[in-house]
mmCIF file of C-alpha atoms in Angstrom:
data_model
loop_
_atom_site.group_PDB
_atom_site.id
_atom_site.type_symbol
_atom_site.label_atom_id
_atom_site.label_comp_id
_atom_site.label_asym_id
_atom_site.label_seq_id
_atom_site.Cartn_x
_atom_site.Cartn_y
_atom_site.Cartn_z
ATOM 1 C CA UNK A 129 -14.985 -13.281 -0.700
ATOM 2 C CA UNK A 130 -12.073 -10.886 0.182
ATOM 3 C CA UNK A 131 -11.967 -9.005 2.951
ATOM 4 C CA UNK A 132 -9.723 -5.688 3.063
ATOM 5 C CA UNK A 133 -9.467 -3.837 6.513
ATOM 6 C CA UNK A 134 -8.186 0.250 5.725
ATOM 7 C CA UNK A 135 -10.260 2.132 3.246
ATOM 8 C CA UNK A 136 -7.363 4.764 2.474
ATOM 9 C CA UNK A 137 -5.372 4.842 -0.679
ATOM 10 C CA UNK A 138 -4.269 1.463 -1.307
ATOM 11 C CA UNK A 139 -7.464 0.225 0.420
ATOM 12 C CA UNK A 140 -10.147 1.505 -1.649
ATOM 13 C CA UNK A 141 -7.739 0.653 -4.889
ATOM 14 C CA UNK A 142 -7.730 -2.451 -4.067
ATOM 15 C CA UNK A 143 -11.191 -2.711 -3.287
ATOM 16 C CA UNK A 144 -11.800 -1.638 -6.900
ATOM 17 C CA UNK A 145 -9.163 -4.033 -8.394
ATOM 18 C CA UNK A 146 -11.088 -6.917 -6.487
ATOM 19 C CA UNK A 147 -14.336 -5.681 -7.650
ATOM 20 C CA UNK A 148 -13.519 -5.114 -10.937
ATOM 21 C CA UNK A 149 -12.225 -8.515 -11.610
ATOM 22 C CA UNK A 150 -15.462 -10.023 -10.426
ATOM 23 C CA UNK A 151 -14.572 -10.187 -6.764
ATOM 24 C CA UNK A 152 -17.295 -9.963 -3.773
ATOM 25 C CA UNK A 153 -15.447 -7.609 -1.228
ATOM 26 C CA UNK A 154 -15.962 -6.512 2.417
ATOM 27 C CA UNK A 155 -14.037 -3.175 3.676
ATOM 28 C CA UNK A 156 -13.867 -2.458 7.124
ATOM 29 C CA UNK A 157 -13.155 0.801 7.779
ATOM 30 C CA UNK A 158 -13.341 2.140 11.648
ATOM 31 C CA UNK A 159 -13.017 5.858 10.959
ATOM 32 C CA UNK A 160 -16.851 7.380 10.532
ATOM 33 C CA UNK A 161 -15.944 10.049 8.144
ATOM 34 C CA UNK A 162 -13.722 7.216 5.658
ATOM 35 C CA UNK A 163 -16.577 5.008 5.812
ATOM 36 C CA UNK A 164 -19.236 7.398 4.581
ATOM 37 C CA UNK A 165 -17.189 8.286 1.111
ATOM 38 C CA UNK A 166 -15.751 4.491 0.938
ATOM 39 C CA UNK A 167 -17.844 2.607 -1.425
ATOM 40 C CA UNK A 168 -18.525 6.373 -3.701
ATOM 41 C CA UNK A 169 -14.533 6.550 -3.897
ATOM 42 C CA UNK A 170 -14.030 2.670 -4.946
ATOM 43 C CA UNK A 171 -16.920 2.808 -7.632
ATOM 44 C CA UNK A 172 -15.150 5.690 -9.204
ATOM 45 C CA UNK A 173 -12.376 4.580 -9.276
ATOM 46 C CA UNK A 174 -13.430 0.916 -10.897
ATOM 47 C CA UNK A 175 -15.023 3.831 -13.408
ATOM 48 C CA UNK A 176 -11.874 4.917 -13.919
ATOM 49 C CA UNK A 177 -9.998 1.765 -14.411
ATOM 50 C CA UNK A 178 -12.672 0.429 -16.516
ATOM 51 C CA UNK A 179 -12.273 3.394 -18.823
ATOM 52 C CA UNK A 180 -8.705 2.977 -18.917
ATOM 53 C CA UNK A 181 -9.182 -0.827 -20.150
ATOM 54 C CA UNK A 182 -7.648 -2.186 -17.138
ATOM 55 C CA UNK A 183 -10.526 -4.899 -16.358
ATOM 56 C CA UNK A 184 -11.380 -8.309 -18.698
ATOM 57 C CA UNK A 185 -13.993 -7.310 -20.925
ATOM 58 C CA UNK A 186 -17.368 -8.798 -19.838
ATOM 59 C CA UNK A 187 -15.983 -10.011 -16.267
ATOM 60 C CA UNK A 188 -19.135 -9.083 -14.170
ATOM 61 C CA UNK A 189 -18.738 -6.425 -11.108
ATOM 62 C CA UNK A 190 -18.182 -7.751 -7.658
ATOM 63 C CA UNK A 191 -20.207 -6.392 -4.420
ATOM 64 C CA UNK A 192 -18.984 -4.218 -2.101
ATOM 65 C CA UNK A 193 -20.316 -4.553 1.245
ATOM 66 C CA UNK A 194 -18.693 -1.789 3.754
ATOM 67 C CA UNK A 195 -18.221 -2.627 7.663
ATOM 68 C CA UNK A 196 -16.921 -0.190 10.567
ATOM 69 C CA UNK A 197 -15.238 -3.327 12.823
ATOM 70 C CA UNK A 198 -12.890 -6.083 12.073
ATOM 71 C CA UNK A 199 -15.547 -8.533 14.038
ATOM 72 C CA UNK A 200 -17.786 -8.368 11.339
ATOM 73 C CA UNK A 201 -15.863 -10.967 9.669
ATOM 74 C CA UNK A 202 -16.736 -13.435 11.932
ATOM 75 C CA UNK A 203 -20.317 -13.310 10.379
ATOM 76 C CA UNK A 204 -18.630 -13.539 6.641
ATOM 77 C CA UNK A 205 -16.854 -16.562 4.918
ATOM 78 C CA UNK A 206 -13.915 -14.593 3.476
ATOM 79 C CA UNK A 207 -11.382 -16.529 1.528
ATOM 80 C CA UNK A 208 -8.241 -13.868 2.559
ATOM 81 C CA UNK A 209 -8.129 -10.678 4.137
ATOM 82 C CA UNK A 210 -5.839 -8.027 3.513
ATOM 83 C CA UNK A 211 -4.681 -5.310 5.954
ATOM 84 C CA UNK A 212 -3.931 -1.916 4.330
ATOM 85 C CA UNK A 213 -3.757 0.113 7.134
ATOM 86 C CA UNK A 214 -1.184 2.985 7.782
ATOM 87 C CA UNK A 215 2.470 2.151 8.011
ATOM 88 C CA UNK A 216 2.796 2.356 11.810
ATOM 89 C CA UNK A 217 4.314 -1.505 13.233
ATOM 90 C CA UNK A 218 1.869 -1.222 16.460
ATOM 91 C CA UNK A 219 -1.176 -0.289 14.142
ATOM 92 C CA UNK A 220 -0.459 -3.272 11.582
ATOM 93 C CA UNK A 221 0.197 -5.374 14.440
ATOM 94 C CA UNK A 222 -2.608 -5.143 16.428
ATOM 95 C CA UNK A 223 -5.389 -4.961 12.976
ATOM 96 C CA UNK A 224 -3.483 -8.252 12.033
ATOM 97 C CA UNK A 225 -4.380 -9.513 15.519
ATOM 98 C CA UNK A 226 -7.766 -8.513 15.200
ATOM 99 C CA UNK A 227 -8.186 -9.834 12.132
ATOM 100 C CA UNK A 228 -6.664 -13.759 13.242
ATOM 101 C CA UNK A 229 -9.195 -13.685 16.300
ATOM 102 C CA UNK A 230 -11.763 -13.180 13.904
ATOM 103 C CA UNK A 231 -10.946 -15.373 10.915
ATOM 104 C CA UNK A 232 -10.873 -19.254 10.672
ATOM 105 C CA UNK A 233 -6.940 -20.661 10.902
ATOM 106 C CA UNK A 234 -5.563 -21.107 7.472
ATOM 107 C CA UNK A 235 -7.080 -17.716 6.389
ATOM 108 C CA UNK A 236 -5.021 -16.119 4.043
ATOM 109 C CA UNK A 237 -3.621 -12.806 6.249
ATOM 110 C CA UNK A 238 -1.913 -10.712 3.575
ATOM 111 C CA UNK A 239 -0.046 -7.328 4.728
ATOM 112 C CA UNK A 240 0.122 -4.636 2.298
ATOM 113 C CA UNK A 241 3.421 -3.136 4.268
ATOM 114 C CA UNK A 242 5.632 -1.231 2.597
ATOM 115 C CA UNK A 243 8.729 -1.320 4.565
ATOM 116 C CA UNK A 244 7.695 -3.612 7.512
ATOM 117 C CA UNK A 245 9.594 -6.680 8.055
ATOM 118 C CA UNK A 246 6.725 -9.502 7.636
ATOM 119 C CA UNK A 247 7.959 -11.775 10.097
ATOM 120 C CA UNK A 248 7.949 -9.194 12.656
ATOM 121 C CA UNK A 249 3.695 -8.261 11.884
ATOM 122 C CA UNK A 250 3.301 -12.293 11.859
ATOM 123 C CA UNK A 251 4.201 -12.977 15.468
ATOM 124 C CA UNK A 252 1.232 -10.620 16.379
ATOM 125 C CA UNK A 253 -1.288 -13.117 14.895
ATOM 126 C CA UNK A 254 -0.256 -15.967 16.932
ATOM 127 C CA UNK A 255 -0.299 -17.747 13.014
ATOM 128 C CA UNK A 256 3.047 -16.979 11.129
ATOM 129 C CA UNK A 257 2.420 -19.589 8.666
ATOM 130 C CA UNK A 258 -0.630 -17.616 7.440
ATOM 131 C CA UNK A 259 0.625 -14.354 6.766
ATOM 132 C CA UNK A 260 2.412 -13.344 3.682
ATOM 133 C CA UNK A 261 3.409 -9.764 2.569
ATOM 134 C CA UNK A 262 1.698 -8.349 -0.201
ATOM 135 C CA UNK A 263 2.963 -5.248 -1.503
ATOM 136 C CA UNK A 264 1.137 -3.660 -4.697
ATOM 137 C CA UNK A 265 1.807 -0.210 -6.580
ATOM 138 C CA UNK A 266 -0.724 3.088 -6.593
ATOM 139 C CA UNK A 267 -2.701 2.121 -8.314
ATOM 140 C CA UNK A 268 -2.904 -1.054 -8.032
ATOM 141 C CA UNK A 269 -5.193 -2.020 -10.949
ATOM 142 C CA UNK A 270 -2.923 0.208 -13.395
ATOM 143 C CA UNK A 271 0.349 -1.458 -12.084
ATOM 144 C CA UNK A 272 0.199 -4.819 -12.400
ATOM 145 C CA UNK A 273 3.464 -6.225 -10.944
ATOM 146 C CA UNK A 274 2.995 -6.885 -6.912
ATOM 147 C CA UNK A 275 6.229 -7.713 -4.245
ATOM 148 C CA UNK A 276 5.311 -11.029 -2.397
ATOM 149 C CA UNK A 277 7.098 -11.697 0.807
ATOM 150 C CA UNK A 278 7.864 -14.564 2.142
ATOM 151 C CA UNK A 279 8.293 -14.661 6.209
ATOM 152 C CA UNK A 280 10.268 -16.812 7.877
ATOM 153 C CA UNK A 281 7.508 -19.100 8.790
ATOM 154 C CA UNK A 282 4.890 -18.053 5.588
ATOM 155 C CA UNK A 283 3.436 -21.574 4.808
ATOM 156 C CA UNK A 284 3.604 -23.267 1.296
ATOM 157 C CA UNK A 285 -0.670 -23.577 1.397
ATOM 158 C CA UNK A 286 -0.261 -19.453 2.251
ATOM 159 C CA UNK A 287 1.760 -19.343 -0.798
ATOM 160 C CA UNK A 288 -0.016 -21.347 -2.889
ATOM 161 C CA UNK A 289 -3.230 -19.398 -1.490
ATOM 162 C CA UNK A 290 -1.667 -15.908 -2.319
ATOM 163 C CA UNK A 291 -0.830 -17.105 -6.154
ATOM 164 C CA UNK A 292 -3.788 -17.989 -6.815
ATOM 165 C CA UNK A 293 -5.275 -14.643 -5.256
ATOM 166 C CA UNK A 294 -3.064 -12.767 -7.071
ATOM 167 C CA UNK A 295 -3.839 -14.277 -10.877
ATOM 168 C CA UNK A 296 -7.598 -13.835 -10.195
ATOM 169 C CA UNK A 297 -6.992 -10.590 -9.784
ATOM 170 C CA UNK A 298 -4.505 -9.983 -13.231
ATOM 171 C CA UNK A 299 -1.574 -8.993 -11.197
ATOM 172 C CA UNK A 300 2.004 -10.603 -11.483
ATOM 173 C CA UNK A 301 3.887 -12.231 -8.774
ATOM 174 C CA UNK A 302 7.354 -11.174 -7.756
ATOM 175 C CA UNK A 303 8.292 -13.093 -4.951
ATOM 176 C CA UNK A 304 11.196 -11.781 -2.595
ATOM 177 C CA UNK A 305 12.648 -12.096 0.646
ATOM 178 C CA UNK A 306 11.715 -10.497 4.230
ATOM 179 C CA UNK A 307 13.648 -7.958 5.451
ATOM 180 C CA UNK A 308 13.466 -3.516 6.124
ATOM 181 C CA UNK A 309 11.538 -2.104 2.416
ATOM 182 C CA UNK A 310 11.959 -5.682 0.563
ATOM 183 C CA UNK A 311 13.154 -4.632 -2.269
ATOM 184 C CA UNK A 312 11.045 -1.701 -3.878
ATOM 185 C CA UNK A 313 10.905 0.211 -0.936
ATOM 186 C CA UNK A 314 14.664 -0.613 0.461
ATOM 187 C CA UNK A 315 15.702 1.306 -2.975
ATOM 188 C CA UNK A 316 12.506 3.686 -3.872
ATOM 189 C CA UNK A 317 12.154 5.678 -0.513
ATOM 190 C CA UNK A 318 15.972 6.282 -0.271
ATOM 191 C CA UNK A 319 15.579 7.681 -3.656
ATOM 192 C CA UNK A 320 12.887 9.683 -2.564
ATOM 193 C CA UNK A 321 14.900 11.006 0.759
ATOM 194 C CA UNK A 322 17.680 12.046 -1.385
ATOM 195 C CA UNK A 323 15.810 13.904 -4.426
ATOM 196 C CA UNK A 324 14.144 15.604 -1.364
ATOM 197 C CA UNK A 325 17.073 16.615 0.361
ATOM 198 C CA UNK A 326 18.475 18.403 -2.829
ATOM 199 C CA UNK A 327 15.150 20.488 -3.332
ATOM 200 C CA UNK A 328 15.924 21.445 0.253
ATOM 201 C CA UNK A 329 19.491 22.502 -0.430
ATOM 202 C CA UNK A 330 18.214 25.179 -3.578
ATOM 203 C CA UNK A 331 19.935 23.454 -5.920
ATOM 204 C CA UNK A 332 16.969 22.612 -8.101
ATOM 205 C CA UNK A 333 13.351 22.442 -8.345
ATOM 206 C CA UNK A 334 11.059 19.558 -7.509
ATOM 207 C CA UNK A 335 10.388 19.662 -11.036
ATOM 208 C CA UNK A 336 13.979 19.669 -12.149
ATOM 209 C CA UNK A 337 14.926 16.502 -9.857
ATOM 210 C CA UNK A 338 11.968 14.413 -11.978
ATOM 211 C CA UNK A 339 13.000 16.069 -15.138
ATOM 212 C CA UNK A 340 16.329 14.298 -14.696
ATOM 213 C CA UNK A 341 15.325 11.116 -13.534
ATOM 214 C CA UNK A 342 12.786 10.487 -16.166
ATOM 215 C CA UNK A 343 14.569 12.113 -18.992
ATOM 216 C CA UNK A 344 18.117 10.710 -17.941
ATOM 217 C CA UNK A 345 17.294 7.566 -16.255
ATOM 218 C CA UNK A 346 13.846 6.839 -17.578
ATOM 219 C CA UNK A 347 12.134 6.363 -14.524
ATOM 220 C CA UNK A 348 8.564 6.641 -15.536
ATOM 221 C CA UNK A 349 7.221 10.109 -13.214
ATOM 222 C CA UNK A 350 10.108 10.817 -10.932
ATOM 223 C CA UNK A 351 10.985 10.326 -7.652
ATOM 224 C CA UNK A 352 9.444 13.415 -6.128
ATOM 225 C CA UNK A 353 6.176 12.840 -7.991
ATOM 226 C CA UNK A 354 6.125 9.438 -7.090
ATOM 227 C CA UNK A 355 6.195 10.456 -3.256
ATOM 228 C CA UNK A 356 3.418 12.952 -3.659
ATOM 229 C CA UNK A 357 1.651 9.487 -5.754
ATOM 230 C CA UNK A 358 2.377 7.191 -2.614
ATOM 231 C CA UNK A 359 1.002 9.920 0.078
ATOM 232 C CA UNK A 360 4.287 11.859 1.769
ATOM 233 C CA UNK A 361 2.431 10.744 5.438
ATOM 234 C CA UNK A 362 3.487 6.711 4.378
ATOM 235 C CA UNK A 363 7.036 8.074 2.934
ATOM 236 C CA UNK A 364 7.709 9.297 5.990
ATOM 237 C CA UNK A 365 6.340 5.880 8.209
ATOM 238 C CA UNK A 366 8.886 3.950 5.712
ATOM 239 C CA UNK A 367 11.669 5.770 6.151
ATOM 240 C CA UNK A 368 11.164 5.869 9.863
ATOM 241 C CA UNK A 369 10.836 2.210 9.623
ATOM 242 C CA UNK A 370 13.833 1.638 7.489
ATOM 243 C CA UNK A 371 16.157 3.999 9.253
ATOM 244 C CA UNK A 372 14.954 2.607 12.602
ATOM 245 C CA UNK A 373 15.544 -1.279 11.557
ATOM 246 C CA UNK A 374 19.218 -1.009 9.308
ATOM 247 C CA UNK A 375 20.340 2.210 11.457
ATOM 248 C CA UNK A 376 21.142 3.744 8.155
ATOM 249 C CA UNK A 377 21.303 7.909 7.918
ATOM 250 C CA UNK A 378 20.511 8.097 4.247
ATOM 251 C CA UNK A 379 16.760 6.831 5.605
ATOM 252 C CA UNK A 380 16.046 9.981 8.347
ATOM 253 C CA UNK A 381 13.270 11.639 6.916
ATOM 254 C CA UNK A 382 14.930 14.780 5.979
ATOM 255 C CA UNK A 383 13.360 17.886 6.950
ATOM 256 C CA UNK A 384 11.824 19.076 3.942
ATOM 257 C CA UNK A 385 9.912 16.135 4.266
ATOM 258 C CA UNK A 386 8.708 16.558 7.861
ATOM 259 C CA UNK A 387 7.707 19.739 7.202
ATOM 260 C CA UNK A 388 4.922 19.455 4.130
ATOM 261 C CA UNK A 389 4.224 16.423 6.242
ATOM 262 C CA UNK A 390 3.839 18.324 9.675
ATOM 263 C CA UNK A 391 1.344 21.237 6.655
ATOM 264 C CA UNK A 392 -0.906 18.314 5.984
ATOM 265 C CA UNK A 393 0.667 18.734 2.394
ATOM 266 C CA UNK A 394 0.650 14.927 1.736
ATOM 267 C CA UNK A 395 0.869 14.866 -2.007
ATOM 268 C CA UNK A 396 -2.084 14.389 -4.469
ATOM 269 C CA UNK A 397 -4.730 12.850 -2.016
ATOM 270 C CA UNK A 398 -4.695 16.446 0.157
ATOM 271 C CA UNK A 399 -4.257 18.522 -3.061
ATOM 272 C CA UNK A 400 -0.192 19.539 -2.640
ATOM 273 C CA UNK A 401 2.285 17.785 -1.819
ATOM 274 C CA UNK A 402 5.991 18.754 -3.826
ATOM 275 C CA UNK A 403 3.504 20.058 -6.414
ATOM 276 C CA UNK A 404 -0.059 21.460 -6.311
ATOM 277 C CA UNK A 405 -2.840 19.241 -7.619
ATOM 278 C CA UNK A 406 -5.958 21.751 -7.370
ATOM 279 C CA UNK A 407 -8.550 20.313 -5.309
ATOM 280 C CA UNK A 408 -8.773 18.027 -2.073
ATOM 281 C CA UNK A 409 -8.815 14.254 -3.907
#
């Protein structure tokens, strides 16, 4: 069984890739109001997926089983859990604690960071050799390529174990090494940061920026859409995480930024982000 502790975003995606390729799943969610939706928002999505052909055909549906605290794994034999919580060091730090008291050692402890250094979430668990980062693409059961990253201490079993996690679930390996953003994120949100700095000088539209960077460049939706895709509240935790660990300028959140962020305009899952999506998603 795999556990997954954060039913946000990435966390309920997941939750549907997992279930979707036959996987049993627990998802602990502490927040109430999350936990009430979670299981409606994962089966529509596997929906979704399944309509897109993104599952084996005839691979039966996993369970869901939904849990408000991280101590209900103690009760459950999960194979790996994997923390996709919000992008905030102490937060990550102290669920990955949680989670080690809870599971057996030699538990698979996979980080879904986007910018985090993964040596620096291990040496909360008191396990470094069990934690490995584990960074997937929205969404994760259309993209199929996933970062792995190694820590300093990651052990070869946690390696082996996150392969072989990986392949059952149809995604591709790309291993790489620790450090601020990897190597996605340590190009991607700069990107991001820039293309939003020149909306906020007037010297083109949102719209324009993507135009050129998909037309031009071929980037597949733009960096500016991509943002509004990844949730502007974990753009902003990234770059504050990048600029704070290389000291860089070209990673402070620009203002244009803070502010949707500050408006609760966090891209498509609140509706508007650098463009409008219609409804609350």
């Amino acid at each position: 069984m795999l556990a997954i502790v954060g039913a946000g975003v990435m966390g309920t995606g997941l939750a549907a890739l997992a279930v979707g390729h036959g996987h049993d799943v627990v998802l602990i969610e502490p927040d109430p109001a999350a936990l009430a939706t979670a299981a409606e928002r994962v089966a529509g999505q596997v929906r979704l997926a399944r309509l897109c052909g993104a599952f084996p055909r005839g691979t039966r549906t996993g369970t869901l089983a939904v849990e408000r605290r991280v101590d209900a794994l103690r009760a459950v034999p999960v194979d790996a859990v994997l923390e996709s919580v919000v992008e905030r060091p102490d937060v990550k730090r102290a669920v990955l604690a949680d989670v080690a008291a809870a599971v057996p050692g030699g538990t698979l402890l996979g980080s879904t960071t986007s910018a985090i250094p993964v040596d620096e979430l291990a040496s909360a668990t008191g396990r470094p050799g069990d934690v490995v980062g584990l960074h997937f693409m929205n969404p994760p059961y259309r993209i199929r390529a996933v970062e792995v990253v190694r820590g300093a201490r990651t052990g070869e079993h946690t390696m082996r174990r996150t392969m072989a996690l990986l392949d059952g679930l149809g995604a591709r390996a790309v291993e790489v090494g620790d450090g601020p953003g990897f190597v996605v994120n340590r190009i991607l949100q700069r990107m991001i940061n820039e293309a939003a700095r020149i909306v906020e000088e007037g010297r083109c539209s949102p719209a324009a920026v993507d135009a050129a960077l998909t037309e031009c460049l071929g980037h597949r939706t733009g960096p500016l859409a991509t943002a509004d895709l990844i949730g502007l509240d974990n753009v902003a935790d990234s770059l504050r995480v990048l600029h704070e660990r290389t000291g860089d300028d070209g990673y402070r959140p620009c203002a244009a930024l803070l502010a949707k962020v500050a408006a609760g305009d966090l891209g498509r899952k609140t509706g508007r982000g650098f463009y409008e999506y219609g409804e609350r998603r």
